[in-house]
PDB file of C-alpha atoms in Angstrom:
ATOM      1  CA  MET A  20      -8.424  -7.763 -22.200  1.00  0.00           C
ATOM      2  CA  THR A  21     -11.036  -7.996 -19.394  1.00  0.00           C
ATOM      3  CA  SER A  22     -10.733  -5.799 -16.411  1.00  0.00           C
ATOM      4  CA  SER A  23      -9.942  -8.896 -14.346  1.00  0.00           C
ATOM      5  CA  GLU A  24      -7.093  -9.776 -16.584  1.00  0.00           C
ATOM      6  CA  ILE A  25      -5.712  -6.304 -16.278  1.00  0.00           C
ATOM      7  CA  GLN A  26      -5.992  -6.391 -12.607  1.00  0.00           C
ATOM      8  CA  PHE A  27      -4.343  -9.857 -12.295  1.00  0.00           C
ATOM      9  CA  LEU A  28      -1.547  -8.628 -14.698  1.00  0.00           C
ATOM     10  CA  ALA A  29      -0.822  -5.626 -12.562  1.00  0.00           C
ATOM     11  CA  ALA A  30      -0.836  -7.753  -9.265  1.00  0.00           C
ATOM     12  CA  TYR A  31       1.543 -10.270 -10.893  1.00  0.00           C
ATOM     13  CA  LEU A  32       3.999  -7.552 -12.058  1.00  0.00           C
ATOM     14  CA  ALA A  33       3.862  -5.936  -8.783  1.00  0.00           C
ATOM     15  CA  ASP A  34       3.793  -8.837  -6.265  1.00  0.00           C
ATOM     16  CA  GLY A  35       3.620 -12.045  -8.234  1.00  0.00           C
ATOM     17  CA  ASN A  36       6.131 -14.799  -9.192  1.00  0.00           C
ATOM     18  CA  LEU A  37       5.858 -17.095 -12.192  1.00  0.00           C
ATOM     19  CA  LYS A  38       6.533 -20.646 -10.753  1.00  0.00           C
ATOM     20  CA  THR A  39       5.837 -22.494 -14.045  1.00  0.00           C
ATOM     21  CA  SER A  40       3.973 -21.455 -17.317  1.00  0.00           C
ATOM     22  CA  LYS A  41       0.866 -22.492 -15.692  1.00  0.00           C
ATOM     23  CA  THR A  42       1.359 -21.309 -12.128  1.00  0.00           C
ATOM     24  CA  VAL A  43       1.674 -17.677 -10.672  1.00  0.00           C
ATOM     25  CA  GLN A  44       2.233 -17.425  -6.942  1.00  0.00           C
ATOM     26  CA  PHE A  45       1.898 -14.553  -4.507  1.00  0.00           C
ATOM     27  CA  ASN A  46       3.263 -14.282  -0.912  1.00  0.00           C
ATOM     28  CA  VAL A  47       1.700 -11.480   0.898  1.00  0.00           C
ATOM     29  CA  SER A  48       1.191 -10.292   4.482  1.00  0.00           C
ATOM     30  CA  ARG A  49      -1.008  -7.155   4.229  1.00  0.00           C
ATOM     31  CA  ASN A  50      -4.620  -7.924   4.891  1.00  0.00           C
ATOM     32  CA  ASP A  51      -5.791  -5.570   2.234  1.00  0.00           C
ATOM     33  CA  LYS A  52      -3.692  -7.396  -0.311  1.00  0.00           C
ATOM     34  CA  LYS A  53      -4.957 -10.723   0.929  1.00  0.00           C
ATOM     35  CA  LEU A  54      -8.620  -9.657   0.471  1.00  0.00           C
ATOM     36  CA  ARG A  55      -7.878  -8.450  -3.126  1.00  0.00           C
ATOM     37  CA  LEU A  56      -6.074 -11.679  -4.041  1.00  0.00           C
ATOM     38  CA  GLU A  57      -8.923 -13.765  -2.492  1.00  0.00           C
ATOM     39  CA  ALA A  58     -11.321 -11.975  -4.625  1.00  0.00           C
ATOM     40  CA  MET A  59      -9.412 -12.897  -7.681  1.00  0.00           C
ATOM     41  CA  GLY A  60     -10.192 -16.615  -7.136  1.00  0.00           C
ATOM     42  CA  PRO A  61      -6.849 -18.307  -6.395  1.00  0.00           C
ATOM     43  CA  ARG A  62      -6.526 -21.971  -7.130  1.00  0.00           C
ATOM     44  CA  THR A  63      -5.117 -22.600  -3.636  1.00  0.00           C
ATOM     45  CA  SER A  64      -3.941 -20.686  -0.648  1.00  0.00           C
ATOM     46  CA  TYR A  65      -2.248 -21.423   2.708  1.00  0.00           C
ATOM     47  CA  VAL A  66      -0.902 -19.541   5.568  1.00  0.00           C
ATOM     48  CA  ARG A  67       2.939 -19.877   5.643  1.00  0.00           C
ATOM     49  CA  LYS A  68       4.581 -21.109   8.959  1.00  0.00           C
ATOM     50  CA  THR A  69       7.340 -18.445   9.015  1.00  0.00           C
ATOM     51  CA  LEU A  70       7.065 -14.797   9.823  1.00  0.00           C
ATOM     52  CA  TYR A  71       7.303 -12.416   7.033  1.00  0.00           C
ATOM     53  CA  GLY A  72       8.364  -8.754   6.460  1.00  0.00           C
ATOM     54  CA  LYS A  73       9.365  -5.859   8.920  1.00  0.00           C
ATOM     55  CA  ASN A  74       6.127  -6.395  11.004  1.00  0.00           C
ATOM     56  CA  LYS A  75       6.863 -10.054  11.556  1.00  0.00           C
ATOM     57  CA  VAL A  76       3.389 -11.366  10.647  1.00  0.00           C
ATOM     58  CA  LEU A  77       2.334 -14.606   9.022  1.00  0.00           C
ATOM     59  CA  ALA A  78       2.172 -14.306   5.060  1.00  0.00           C
ATOM     60  CA  THR A  79      -0.378 -16.220   3.007  1.00  0.00           C
ATOM     61  CA  ASN A  80       0.668 -17.929  -0.216  1.00  0.00           C
ATOM     62  CA  TYR A  81      -1.810 -17.899  -3.055  1.00  0.00           C
ATOM     63  CA  THR A  82      -1.525 -19.773  -6.236  1.00  0.00           C
ATOM     64  CA  PHE A  83      -3.342 -19.000  -9.484  1.00  0.00           C
ATOM     65  CA  THR A  84      -3.679 -20.426 -12.949  1.00  0.00           C
ATOM     66  CA  PRO A  85      -2.872 -17.494 -15.266  1.00  0.00           C
ATOM     67  CA  PRO A  86      -5.399 -16.468 -17.948  1.00  0.00           C
ATOM     68  CA  ASN A  87      -5.005 -18.255 -21.224  1.00  0.00           C
ATOM     69  CA  ASN A  88      -3.325 -15.267 -23.093  1.00  0.00           C
ATOM     70  CA  PHE A  89      -1.111 -14.503 -20.177  1.00  0.00           C
ATOM     71  CA  ASN A  90       2.318 -15.144 -21.830  1.00  0.00           C
ATOM     72  CA  SER A  91       1.303 -13.184 -24.847  1.00  0.00           C
ATOM     73  CA  TRP A  92       0.967 -10.069 -22.697  1.00  0.00           C
ATOM     74  CA  LEU A  93       4.717 -10.377 -21.560  1.00  0.00           C
ATOM     75  CA  ASP A  94       7.997  -9.961 -23.259  1.00  0.00           C
ATOM     76  CA  SER A  95       9.565 -12.188 -20.724  1.00  0.00           C
ATOM     77  CA  PRO A  96       8.643 -13.118 -17.045  1.00  0.00           C
ATOM     78  CA  LYS A  97       7.855  -9.904 -15.003  1.00  0.00           C
ATOM     79  CA  SER A  98       8.249  -7.863 -18.217  1.00  0.00           C
ATOM     80  CA  LEU A  99       5.009  -6.275 -19.702  1.00  0.00           C
ATOM     81  CA  SER A 100       5.193  -5.929 -23.480  1.00  0.00           C
ATOM     82  CA  TRP A 101       4.896  -2.478 -24.969  1.00  0.00           C
ATOM     83  CA  LYS A 102       2.362  -3.813 -27.405  1.00  0.00           C
ATOM     84  CA  THR A 103       0.078  -4.912 -24.709  1.00  0.00           C
ATOM     85  CA  ALA A 104       0.410  -1.712 -22.611  1.00  0.00           C
ATOM     86  CA  LEU A 105      -0.026   0.680 -25.643  1.00  0.00           C
ATOM     87  CA  SER A 106      -3.174  -1.271 -26.902  1.00  0.00           C
ATOM     88  CA  TRP A 107      -5.277  -0.305 -23.790  1.00  0.00           C
ATOM     89  CA  THR A 108      -7.936   2.418 -23.523  1.00  0.00           C
ATOM     90  CA  LYS A 109      -7.551   5.143 -21.087  1.00  0.00           C
ATOM     91  CA  GLU A 110      -9.847   3.320 -18.619  1.00  0.00           C
ATOM     92  CA  GLN A 111      -7.812   0.279 -18.994  1.00  0.00           C
ATOM     93  CA  ARG A 112      -4.549   2.259 -18.495  1.00  0.00           C
ATOM     94  CA  GLN A 113      -6.071   3.737 -15.315  1.00  0.00           C
ATOM     95  CA  LEU A 114      -7.117   0.210 -14.016  1.00  0.00           C
ATOM     96  CA  PHE A 115      -3.685  -1.000 -14.505  1.00  0.00           C
ATOM     97  CA  ILE A 116      -2.035   1.964 -12.775  1.00  0.00           C
ATOM     98  CA  ASP A 117      -4.453   1.905  -9.851  1.00  0.00           C
ATOM     99  CA  THR A 118      -4.023  -1.940  -9.334  1.00  0.00           C
ATOM    100  CA  TYR A 119      -0.188  -1.692  -9.541  1.00  0.00           C
ATOM    101  CA  ARG A 120      -0.127   1.178  -7.168  1.00  0.00           C
ATOM    102  CA  PHE A 121      -2.303  -0.829  -4.747  1.00  0.00           C
ATOM    103  CA  PHE A 122       0.122  -3.617  -4.703  1.00  0.00           C
ATOM    104  CA  ASP A 123       3.393  -1.788  -5.024  1.00  0.00           C
ATOM    105  CA  GLY A 124       2.822   1.864  -4.062  1.00  0.00           C
ATOM    106  CA  TYR A 125       1.735   4.170  -1.344  1.00  0.00           C
ATOM    107  CA  THR A 126       0.228   7.726  -0.730  1.00  0.00           C
ATOM    108  CA  ARG A 127       2.759  10.287   0.549  1.00  0.00           C
ATOM    109  CA  LYS A 128       1.855  12.420   3.486  1.00  0.00           C
ATOM    110  CA  THR A 129       2.240  15.455   1.207  1.00  0.00           C
ATOM    111  CA  ASN A 130       0.685  15.666  -2.336  1.00  0.00           C
ATOM    112  CA  GLY A 131       0.968  12.586  -4.577  1.00  0.00           C
ATOM    113  CA  GLN A 132       1.542   8.935  -4.636  1.00  0.00           C
ATOM    114  CA  THR A 133       4.634   6.770  -5.025  1.00  0.00           C
ATOM    115  CA  ILE A 134       4.877   3.610  -7.008  1.00  0.00           C
ATOM    116  CA  THR A 135       8.031   1.419  -6.518  1.00  0.00           C
ATOM    117  CA  THR A 136       9.676  -1.035  -8.736  1.00  0.00           C
ATOM    118  CA  THR A 137      13.415  -2.284  -9.243  1.00  0.00           C
ATOM    119  CA  SER A 138      12.812  -2.830 -12.935  1.00  0.00           C
ATOM    120  CA  GLN A 139      13.780  -0.092 -15.366  1.00  0.00           C
ATOM    121  CA  HIS A 140      11.504  -1.542 -18.102  1.00  0.00           C
ATOM    122  CA  THR A 141       8.489  -1.372 -15.588  1.00  0.00           C
ATOM    123  CA  ILE A 142       9.354   2.261 -14.859  1.00  0.00           C
ATOM    124  CA  ASP A 143       9.510   3.135 -18.391  1.00  0.00           C
ATOM    125  CA  ILE A 144       6.092   1.458 -19.088  1.00  0.00           C
ATOM    126  CA  LEU A 145       4.497   2.912 -16.151  1.00  0.00           C
ATOM    127  CA  GLN A 146       5.831   6.443 -16.933  1.00  0.00           C
ATOM    128  CA  ALA A 147       4.242   6.021 -20.391  1.00  0.00           C
ATOM    129  CA  LEU A 148       1.003   4.853 -19.013  1.00  0.00           C
ATOM    130  CA  LEU A 149       0.987   7.624 -16.290  1.00  0.00           C
ATOM    131  CA  TYR A 150       1.802  10.342 -18.912  1.00  0.00           C
ATOM    132  CA  LEU A 151      -0.913   9.046 -21.447  1.00  0.00           C
ATOM    133  CA  ASN A 152      -3.471   9.399 -18.579  1.00  0.00           C
ATOM    134  CA  ARG A 153      -2.325  12.982 -17.823  1.00  0.00           C
ATOM    135  CA  TYR A 154      -0.346  12.316 -14.808  1.00  0.00           C
ATOM    136  CA  ARG A 155       2.762  14.480 -13.906  1.00  0.00           C
ATOM    137  CA  VAL A 156       5.685  11.975 -13.512  1.00  0.00           C
ATOM    138  CA  SER A 157       9.110  12.107 -11.845  1.00  0.00           C
ATOM    139  CA  SER A 158      11.543   9.257 -11.359  1.00  0.00           C
ATOM    140  CA  THR A 159      13.824   8.958  -8.420  1.00  0.00           C
ATOM    141  CA  ARG A 160      16.477   6.378  -7.345  1.00  0.00           C
ATOM    142  CA  GLU A 161      16.505   5.890  -3.564  1.00  0.00           C
ATOM    143  CA  PRO A 162      19.856   5.516  -1.692  1.00  0.00           C
ATOM    144  CA  ASN A 163      19.296   1.828  -1.240  1.00  0.00           C
ATOM    145  CA  ASP A 164      19.238   1.519  -5.121  1.00  0.00           C
ATOM    146  CA  PHE A 165      15.460   0.895  -5.148  1.00  0.00           C
ATOM    147  CA  ASP A 166      13.740   2.606  -8.047  1.00  0.00           C
ATOM    148  CA  GLY A 167      10.595   4.586  -7.554  1.00  0.00           C
ATOM    149  CA  ILE A 168       8.062   6.678  -9.476  1.00  0.00           C
ATOM    150  CA  ALA A 169       6.360   9.503  -7.700  1.00  0.00           C
ATOM    151  CA  THR A 170       3.195  10.565  -9.365  1.00  0.00           C
ATOM    152  CA  LYS A 171       0.879  13.613  -8.968  1.00  0.00           C
ATOM    153  CA  ASP A 172      -2.423  14.377 -10.754  1.00  0.00           C
ATOM    154  CA  LEU A 173      -2.279  17.211 -13.228  1.00  0.00           C
ATOM    155  CA  LEU A 174      -4.783  19.980 -12.464  1.00  0.00           C
TER     156      LEU A 174
END
C-alpha cells in the first residue's frame, strides 16, 4: 500500500462513509480536516447549506473514488481487515495511527492523546497497531457509551 492509500483508509475509517462501492463521502466542518481532505484530491466537494456540529458551522461534503484495492483492505464497510493491518511496516502503522488520530482523536491537556471510536473491532485493531509501535495503551468506555483509546508514548 502507498502512503496516500493508508492515509485515505485511516480518514475513511475515522470520518468517511461508503455511499456505493465506488464512492466514499466525508462531511466535515473543521478547517484542518477540510485542508487535509482537499489535499487528497476529492472528485467533488460542496459546502452544505445546513449548520453542523456543536459550533454550528457549515460543513463541506467531499466525494472520492476509493483506490482500486480499497474493498480488499476491509472485512466489511468501516471494518479494517486484520490481514491488512498486520501486513504493514512500523512506518506504515505509524502513518495510519497518526492519520486516524488526526481525524478522530485529540491531545489531552495532560500527557498523552485520545483516539475515539464506537467500533470494538476498530479499537482492537488500533490497540494492536499501537502496541506493535511501542505505545502504552488503555481503553475506556465513556458514560455516553462512546468508546475511546487513550495512548501515551513509552519512554
